[in-house]
Amino acid sequence: MKAHISALSHLTCTHCKKKHDPHVPQTICSCGNILFAQYDIEKAKETLSPYTFEKRPHNIWRLAELMPVINPHYRFTLGEGGTPVLKLNNLGKTYHTARLFLKDEGQNPTGTFKSRGLCSAVSKGVELGIKNFTIPTAGNAGAALSAYAAASNTNAYVFMPKDAPDIIKQEVVAFGGKLTLIEGLISDAATIVQQKSKDLGWFDVSTLKEPYRVEGKKTMGFEIAEQFNWEIPDVIIYPTGGGTGIIGMWKAFQELEALGLIGSKRPRMIAVQATGCAPIVDAFNKKHARSAFWNHATTIAAGLRVPKAFGDYLILKALYESNGAAVAVKDEDILKYMKIMAKKEGILLGPEAAATVAGFVKLLERGCIDKQETIVLFATGSGLLTPEFFIH
Ligand SMILES: *Cc1c(COP(=O)(O)O)cnc(C)c1O
Ligand SMILES: [Zn+2]
Protein backbone atom coordinates (compact mmCIF):
# COMPACT_ATOMS: atom_id res chain seq x y z
CA MET A 1 0.00 0.00 0.00
CA LYS A 2 1.16 3.51 -0.85
CA ALA A 3 2.72 5.28 2.11
CA HIS A 4 0.91 8.39 3.23
CA ILE A 5 2.92 11.41 4.13
CA SER A 6 2.82 13.03 7.53
CA ALA A 7 1.90 16.70 7.29
CA LEU A 8 3.69 17.48 10.57
CA SER A 9 5.02 21.02 10.32
CA HIS A 10 6.13 22.20 13.76
CA LEU A 11 5.36 22.17 17.48
CA THR A 12 3.76 25.05 19.35
CA CYS A 13 3.44 25.75 23.03
CA THR A 14 -0.18 25.52 24.21
CA HIS A 15 0.47 28.45 26.53
CA CYS A 16 3.00 30.99 25.14
CA LYS A 17 2.59 29.88 21.48
CA LYS A 18 6.34 29.66 20.95
CA LYS A 19 7.33 27.43 17.99
CA HIS A 20 9.60 24.40 18.43
CA ASP A 21 11.47 22.15 16.00
CA PRO A 22 9.79 18.73 15.47
CA HIS A 23 12.92 17.13 14.00
CA VAL A 24 14.72 16.73 17.34
CA PRO A 25 13.45 15.19 20.60
CA GLN A 26 11.34 17.70 22.53
CA THR A 27 9.84 17.65 25.99
CA ILE A 28 7.96 20.73 27.23
CA CYS A 29 8.24 24.43 26.44
CA SER A 30 10.81 26.60 28.21
CA CYS A 31 7.79 28.30 29.85
CA GLY A 32 6.91 24.95 31.49
CA ASN A 33 3.81 24.14 29.45
CA ILE A 34 2.70 21.49 26.97
CA LEU A 35 3.74 21.32 23.30
CA PHE A 36 1.29 20.35 20.57
CA ALA A 37 2.15 18.98 17.14
CA GLN A 38 0.87 21.13 14.30
CA TYR A 39 0.13 19.96 10.78
CA ASP A 40 0.06 21.58 7.37
CA ILE A 41 -3.63 21.02 6.67
CA GLU A 42 -3.37 21.97 2.99
CA LYS A 43 -0.69 19.34 2.53
CA ALA A 44 -2.81 16.75 4.38
CA LYS A 45 -5.77 17.55 2.13
CA GLU A 46 -3.82 16.38 -0.91
CA THR A 47 -4.27 12.76 0.14
CA LEU A 48 -7.01 12.85 2.77
CA SER A 49 -10.74 12.82 2.08
CA PRO A 50 -13.43 10.52 3.51
CA TYR A 51 -13.27 8.43 0.34
CA THR A 52 -9.54 7.97 0.03
CA PHE A 53 -8.80 6.30 3.32
CA GLU A 54 -11.63 3.77 3.58
CA LYS A 55 -9.30 0.93 2.65
CA ARG A 56 -6.51 1.86 5.05
CA PRO A 57 -5.84 -0.33 8.13
CA HIS A 58 -7.82 0.34 11.29
CA ASN A 59 -4.94 1.28 13.55
CA ILE A 60 -3.68 4.61 14.86
CA TRP A 61 -1.87 5.30 11.57
CA ARG A 62 -5.13 5.36 9.59
CA LEU A 63 -4.94 9.15 9.17
CA ALA A 64 -1.15 9.11 8.82
CA GLU A 65 -1.17 12.65 7.41
CA LEU A 66 -2.20 13.90 10.85
CA MET A 67 0.26 11.74 12.76
CA PRO A 68 3.81 12.74 13.66
CA VAL A 69 5.88 9.87 12.23
CA ILE A 70 7.40 10.85 8.90
CA ASN A 71 9.13 7.65 7.75
CA PRO A 72 6.52 4.82 7.44
CA HIS A 73 9.22 2.37 8.56
CA TYR A 74 8.78 3.76 12.10
CA ARG A 75 4.99 3.37 12.22
CA PHE A 76 5.08 0.46 14.65
CA THR A 77 1.79 -1.26 15.34
CA LEU A 78 0.41 -4.03 17.53
CA GLY A 79 -3.11 -3.47 16.22
CA GLU A 80 -3.98 -0.61 18.59
CA GLY A 81 -7.01 1.50 17.72
CA GLY A 82 -9.93 0.63 15.48
CA THR A 83 -11.90 -0.41 18.55
CA PRO A 84 -15.65 -1.01 18.23
CA VAL A 85 -18.48 1.31 19.19
CA LEU A 86 -21.07 -0.94 20.84
CA LYS A 87 -24.74 -0.04 21.26
CA LEU A 88 -25.77 -0.64 24.88
CA ASN A 89 -29.25 -2.01 24.36
CA ASN A 90 -29.91 -3.36 27.82
CA LEU A 91 -28.54 -0.40 29.73
CA GLY A 92 -30.34 1.84 27.26
CA LYS A 93 -33.61 0.08 28.06
CA THR A 94 -33.06 0.46 31.79
CA TYR A 95 -32.47 4.21 31.49
CA HIS A 96 -34.78 4.86 28.51
CA THR A 97 -32.05 6.33 26.36
CA ALA A 98 -32.39 6.15 22.60
CA ARG A 99 -28.76 6.19 21.51
CA LEU A 100 -26.34 5.00 24.16
CA PHE A 101 -22.97 3.67 22.97
CA LEU A 102 -19.74 2.40 24.45
CA LYS A 103 -16.33 2.77 22.81
CA ASP A 104 -14.60 -0.41 23.90
CA GLU A 105 -10.96 0.50 24.41
CA GLY A 106 -10.47 -2.69 26.42
CA GLN A 107 -9.95 -4.42 23.07
CA ASN A 108 -6.63 -2.67 22.55
CA PRO A 109 -3.28 -4.48 22.94
CA THR A 110 -2.44 -4.74 26.67
CA GLY A 111 -6.14 -4.23 27.41
CA THR A 112 -6.32 -0.43 27.64
CA PHE A 113 -6.25 2.67 25.46
CA LYS A 114 -2.77 3.46 26.80
CA SER A 115 -1.48 1.49 23.81
CA ARG A 116 -2.55 4.30 21.45
CA GLY A 117 -0.45 6.99 23.12
CA LEU A 118 2.59 4.84 23.79
CA CYS A 119 2.55 3.46 20.25
CA SER A 120 2.70 6.97 18.91
CA ALA A 121 5.29 8.28 21.42
CA VAL A 122 7.62 5.29 21.03
CA SER A 123 7.33 5.28 17.23
CA LYS A 124 8.17 8.97 16.98
CA GLY A 125 10.87 8.63 19.63
CA VAL A 126 12.55 5.80 17.72
CA GLU A 127 12.35 7.86 14.53
CA LEU A 128 14.21 10.61 16.39
CA GLY A 129 16.89 8.16 17.57
CA ILE A 130 15.76 7.49 21.16
CA LYS A 131 16.63 4.04 22.56
CA ASN A 132 15.78 4.29 26.27
CA PHE A 133 12.32 5.28 27.47
CA THR A 134 11.17 5.79 31.04
CA ILE A 135 7.74 6.30 32.56
CA PRO A 136 5.99 6.81 35.90
CA THR A 137 2.73 4.87 35.80
CA ALA A 138 -0.20 3.62 37.83
CA GLY A 139 0.27 0.46 35.75
CA ASN A 140 -1.35 0.45 32.33
CA ALA A 141 0.94 2.97 30.67
CA GLY A 142 3.96 0.97 31.85
CA ALA A 143 2.61 -2.22 30.28
CA ALA A 144 1.90 -0.41 27.03
CA LEU A 145 5.33 1.25 26.95
CA SER A 146 6.99 -2.12 27.55
CA ALA A 147 5.07 -3.73 24.69
CA TYR A 148 6.06 -1.05 22.17
CA ALA A 149 9.63 -1.01 23.44
CA ALA A 150 9.75 -4.77 22.76
CA ALA A 151 8.27 -4.28 19.30
CA SER A 152 10.78 -1.55 18.45
CA ASN A 153 13.90 -3.13 20.06
CA THR A 154 14.26 -0.33 22.59
CA ASN A 155 14.32 -0.26 26.40
CA ALA A 156 11.52 0.57 28.83
CA TYR A 157 12.31 1.64 32.41
CA VAL A 158 9.04 1.55 34.34
CA PHE A 159 8.37 3.07 37.79
CA MET A 160 5.13 1.87 39.36
CA PRO A 161 3.49 2.05 42.82
CA LYS A 162 3.92 -1.32 44.50
CA ASP A 163 0.15 -1.77 44.98
CA ALA A 164 -0.48 -1.87 41.20
CA PRO A 165 -2.32 -4.99 39.93
CA ASP A 166 -0.14 -8.12 39.70
CA ILE A 167 -1.11 -8.90 36.13
CA ILE A 168 0.20 -5.54 35.00
CA LYS A 169 3.54 -6.01 36.79
CA GLN A 170 3.86 -9.42 35.14
CA GLU A 171 3.07 -7.93 31.76
CA VAL A 172 5.86 -5.36 32.08
CA VAL A 173 8.36 -8.06 33.00
CA ALA A 174 7.15 -10.41 30.27
CA PHE A 175 7.70 -7.69 27.65
CA GLY A 176 11.24 -7.20 28.93
CA GLY A 177 10.55 -3.86 30.62
CA LYS A 178 12.77 -2.98 33.60
CA LEU A 179 10.30 -2.65 36.48
CA THR A 180 10.95 -0.72 39.68
CA LEU A 181 8.23 -0.80 42.33
CA ILE A 182 8.00 2.28 44.53
CA GLU A 183 6.26 3.46 47.70
CA GLY A 184 3.53 6.03 47.12
CA LEU A 185 1.57 7.29 44.13
CA ILE A 186 2.22 7.98 40.47
CA SER A 187 3.25 11.50 41.50
CA ASP A 188 6.05 9.99 43.63
CA ALA A 189 7.08 7.78 40.72
CA ALA A 190 7.23 10.92 38.56
CA THR A 191 9.78 12.52 40.87
CA ILE A 192 12.07 9.49 40.54
CA VAL A 193 11.65 9.39 36.77
CA GLN A 194 12.61 13.06 36.45
CA GLN A 195 15.83 12.40 38.32
CA LYS A 196 16.64 9.25 36.33
CA SER A 197 16.06 10.91 32.99
CA LYS A 198 18.35 13.74 34.04
CA ASP A 199 21.11 11.44 35.36
CA LEU A 200 20.99 8.67 32.77
CA GLY A 201 19.63 10.36 29.65
CA TRP A 202 16.51 8.18 29.49
CA PHE A 203 13.64 9.80 27.62
CA ASP A 204 10.66 10.55 29.87
CA VAL A 205 7.31 9.72 28.24
CA SER A 206 5.20 10.93 31.20
CA THR A 207 1.71 12.10 30.28
CA LEU A 208 2.03 15.33 28.24
CA LYS A 209 5.71 15.87 29.15
CA GLU A 210 6.51 15.12 25.51
CA PRO A 211 4.30 16.04 22.54
CA TYR A 212 3.45 12.69 20.95
CA ARG A 213 1.48 10.49 23.35
CA VAL A 214 -1.46 12.85 22.96
CA GLU A 215 -1.22 12.36 19.19
CA GLY A 216 -1.92 8.66 19.66
CA LYS A 217 -4.79 9.42 22.02
CA LYS A 218 -6.38 11.87 19.62
CA THR A 219 -7.08 8.98 17.23
CA MET A 220 -10.03 8.16 19.51
CA GLY A 221 -11.56 11.42 18.26
CA PHE A 222 -10.82 10.52 14.63
CA GLU A 223 -12.46 7.14 15.11
CA ILE A 224 -15.55 8.46 16.87
CA ALA A 225 -16.10 10.93 14.02
CA GLU A 226 -15.72 8.24 11.38
CA GLN A 227 -17.76 5.63 13.26
CA PHE A 228 -20.65 8.09 13.59
CA ASN A 229 -20.42 8.92 9.89
CA TRP A 230 -18.84 12.33 10.50
CA GLU A 231 -21.78 13.39 12.67
CA ILE A 232 -20.23 14.13 16.04
CA PRO A 233 -22.22 12.67 18.99
CA ASP A 234 -23.88 14.99 21.53
CA VAL A 235 -22.06 13.80 24.63
CA ILE A 236 -18.73 12.08 25.33
CA ILE A 237 -18.16 10.77 28.85
CA TYR A 238 -14.59 10.00 29.77
CA PRO A 239 -12.85 8.74 32.95
CA THR A 240 -10.20 11.35 33.60
CA GLY A 241 -6.80 10.92 35.22
CA GLY A 242 -4.05 12.75 33.33
CA GLY A 243 -6.66 13.78 30.80
CA THR A 244 -4.78 12.97 27.60
CA GLY A 245 -7.89 11.42 26.10
CA ILE A 246 -10.06 14.52 26.51
CA ILE A 247 -7.24 16.79 25.38
CA GLY A 248 -6.43 14.56 22.43
CA MET A 249 -10.01 14.21 21.22
CA TRP A 250 -10.55 17.95 21.50
CA LYS A 251 -7.48 18.47 19.31
CA ALA A 252 -8.69 15.80 16.87
CA PHE A 253 -12.04 17.53 16.33
CA GLN A 254 -10.29 20.81 15.51
CA GLU A 255 -8.06 19.09 12.97
CA LEU A 256 -11.00 17.27 11.37
CA GLU A 257 -12.90 20.54 11.07
CA ALA A 258 -9.88 22.25 9.48
CA LEU A 259 -9.78 19.38 6.99
CA GLY A 260 -13.46 19.81 6.22
CA LEU A 261 -14.38 16.31 7.41
CA ILE A 262 -16.69 17.59 10.16
CA GLY A 263 -18.50 20.85 10.86
CA SER A 264 -18.31 23.08 13.90
CA LYS A 265 -20.49 20.93 16.17
CA ARG A 266 -18.68 19.55 19.20
CA PRO A 267 -19.80 17.02 21.79
CA ARG A 268 -20.19 18.11 25.38
CA MET A 269 -17.07 16.69 26.98
CA ILE A 270 -17.68 15.22 30.41
CA ALA A 271 -14.93 14.20 32.80
CA VAL A 272 -15.58 11.49 35.38
CA GLN A 273 -13.33 11.12 38.42
CA ALA A 274 -13.52 9.19 41.70
CA THR A 275 -14.70 10.96 44.87
CA GLY A 276 -11.38 9.97 46.48
CA CYS A 277 -9.39 11.85 43.83
CA ALA A 278 -11.34 14.54 42.01
CA PRO A 279 -9.07 17.55 41.38
CA ILE A 280 -10.59 18.32 37.97
CA VAL A 281 -14.16 18.12 39.28
CA ASP A 282 -13.20 20.46 42.10
CA ALA A 283 -11.54 22.97 39.74
CA PHE A 284 -14.48 22.77 37.33
CA ASN A 285 -16.99 23.50 40.08
CA LYS A 286 -14.94 26.52 41.12
CA LYS A 287 -14.51 27.60 37.47
CA HIS A 288 -10.75 27.63 37.88
CA ALA A 289 -8.33 27.46 34.95
CA ARG A 290 -6.02 25.00 36.74
CA SER A 291 -6.48 22.37 39.44
CA ALA A 292 -4.96 22.08 42.91
CA PHE A 293 -2.96 19.04 44.11
CA TRP A 294 -5.39 16.52 45.66
CA ASN A 295 -4.04 15.28 48.99
CA HIS A 296 -4.42 11.64 50.08
CA ALA A 297 -5.73 10.43 46.72
CA THR A 298 -7.51 7.10 47.08
CA THR A 299 -9.65 5.11 44.67
CA ILE A 300 -9.71 1.55 43.40
CA ALA A 301 -9.54 2.98 39.87
CA ALA A 302 -5.75 3.27 39.61
CA GLY A 303 -5.90 5.14 36.30
CA LEU A 304 -7.88 7.91 38.03
CA ARG A 305 -5.49 8.20 40.98
CA VAL A 306 -3.76 11.29 39.57
CA PRO A 307 -3.63 14.02 42.25
CA LYS A 308 -2.53 16.76 39.83
CA ALA A 309 -2.78 16.44 36.06
CA PHE A 310 0.01 18.26 34.22
CA GLY A 311 -2.48 19.06 31.46
CA ASP A 312 -5.22 20.27 33.82
CA TYR A 313 -5.53 23.63 32.01
CA LEU A 314 -6.18 21.87 28.69
CA ILE A 315 -8.69 19.43 30.20
CA LEU A 316 -10.60 22.28 31.83
CA LYS A 317 -10.48 24.32 28.63
CA ALA A 318 -12.12 21.47 26.70
CA LEU A 319 -14.77 21.07 29.40
CA TYR A 320 -15.57 24.81 29.44
CA GLU A 321 -15.46 25.31 25.66
CA SER A 322 -17.69 22.32 25.04
CA ASN A 323 -20.23 23.36 27.66
CA GLY A 324 -19.39 20.05 29.33
CA ALA A 325 -19.33 18.89 32.92
CA ALA A 326 -17.27 17.08 35.53
CA VAL A 327 -18.61 14.56 38.00
CA ALA A 328 -17.17 12.37 40.76
CA VAL A 329 -18.38 8.84 41.55
CA LYS A 330 -17.90 6.59 44.56
CA ASP A 331 -15.78 3.43 44.51
CA GLU A 332 -18.81 1.39 45.57
CA ASP A 333 -20.63 2.57 42.45
CA ILE A 334 -17.61 1.69 40.33
CA LEU A 335 -17.75 -1.88 41.65
CA LYS A 336 -21.51 -1.97 41.18
CA TYR A 337 -21.34 -0.97 37.52
CA MET A 338 -18.51 -3.39 36.79
CA LYS A 339 -20.91 -6.15 37.80
CA ILE A 340 -23.95 -4.66 36.09
CA MET A 341 -22.13 -4.22 32.78
CA ALA A 342 -20.84 -7.77 32.89
CA LYS A 343 -24.28 -9.26 33.65
CA LYS A 344 -26.39 -6.91 31.51
CA GLU A 345 -24.19 -6.32 28.49
CA GLY A 346 -21.57 -9.07 28.46
CA ILE A 347 -18.72 -6.57 28.75
CA LEU A 348 -15.96 -6.82 31.35
CA LEU A 349 -15.05 -3.27 32.27
CA GLY A 350 -12.07 -2.14 34.28
CA PRO A 351 -12.82 0.17 37.23
CA GLU A 352 -12.08 3.38 35.28
CA ALA A 353 -14.47 2.33 32.53
CA ALA A 354 -17.12 1.43 35.11
CA ALA A 355 -16.65 4.91 36.60
CA THR A 356 -17.78 6.28 33.24
CA VAL A 357 -20.99 4.28 33.44
CA ALA A 358 -21.59 5.42 37.03
CA GLY A 359 -20.96 9.03 35.94
CA PHE A 360 -23.44 8.66 33.09
CA VAL A 361 -26.18 7.44 35.46
CA LYS A 362 -25.50 10.31 37.86
CA LEU A 363 -25.67 12.95 35.12
CA LEU A 364 -28.85 11.44 33.70
CA GLU A 365 -30.46 11.57 37.13
CA ARG A 366 -29.37 15.20 37.53
CA GLY A 367 -30.94 16.07 34.17
CA CYS A 368 -27.59 17.05 32.60
CA ILE A 369 -28.12 14.60 29.75
CA ASP A 370 -31.20 14.24 27.58
CA LYS A 371 -32.46 10.71 26.92
CA GLN A 372 -32.74 11.44 23.19
CA GLU A 373 -29.11 12.46 22.82
CA THR A 374 -26.35 10.41 21.22
CA ILE A 375 -24.12 9.46 24.12
CA VAL A 376 -20.72 7.78 23.99
CA LEU A 377 -19.25 6.21 27.12
CA PHE A 378 -15.49 5.67 27.00
CA ALA A 379 -14.55 2.27 28.38
CA THR A 380 -10.82 2.83 28.65
CA GLY A 381 -9.73 -0.55 29.96
CA SER A 382 -10.67 -4.20 30.20
CA GLY A 383 -11.87 -5.88 33.39
CA LEU A 384 -9.54 -8.78 32.60
CA LEU A 385 -6.72 -6.80 34.23
CA THR A 386 -8.54 -6.59 37.59
CA PRO A 387 -10.52 -9.84 37.91
CA GLU A 388 -10.48 -9.63 41.72
CA PHE A 389 -12.95 -6.72 41.61
CA PHE A 390 -15.71 -8.94 40.22
CA ILE A 391 -15.61 -11.33 43.18
CA HIS A 392 -16.65 -8.97 46.00
C1 LIG B 1 -4.64 6.03 32.34
C2 LIG B 1 -6.04 5.55 32.37
C3 LIG B 1 -7.12 6.45 32.45
C4 LIG B 1 -6.93 7.93 32.53
O1 LIG B 1 -6.60 8.39 31.25
P1 LIG B 1 -6.17 9.87 30.93
O2 LIG B 1 -6.35 10.02 29.46
O3 LIG B 1 -4.76 10.04 31.34
O4 LIG B 1 -7.09 10.76 31.69
C5 LIG B 1 -8.39 5.92 32.40
N1 LIG B 1 -8.61 4.59 32.30
C6 LIG B 1 -7.61 3.70 32.23
C7 LIG B 1 -7.92 2.24 32.12
C8 LIG B 1 -6.28 4.15 32.27
O5 LIG B 1 -5.28 3.25 32.19
ZN1 LIG C 1 5.58 28.10 26.23
Coordinates of N, CA and C and ligand atoms in Angstrom, one line a residue, residues 13 15-18 29-31 33, ligand 2:
C13 N 3.8 25.8 21.6 CA 3.4 25.7 23.0 C 2.0 26.1 23.2
H15 N 0.7 27.3 25.6 CA 0.5 28.5 26.5 C 1.0 29.7 25.9
C16 N 2.4 29.7 25.6 CA 3.0 31.0 25.1 C 3.1 31.1 23.6
K17 N 2.7 29.9 23.0 CA 2.6 29.9 21.5 C 4.0 29.8 20.8
K18 N 5.0 29.7 21.6 CA 6.3 29.7 21.0 C 6.4 28.4 20.1
C29 N 7.8 23.1 26.8 CA 8.2 24.4 26.4 C 9.1 25.0 27.6
S30 N 10.0 25.9 27.2 CA 10.8 26.6 28.2 C 9.9 27.3 29.2
C31 N 8.7 27.6 28.9 CA 7.8 28.3 29.9 C 7.1 27.3 30.8
N33 N 5.1 24.7 29.9 CA 3.8 24.1 29.5 C 3.9 23.2 28.3
Ligands
ZN2 ZN 5.6 28.1 26.2

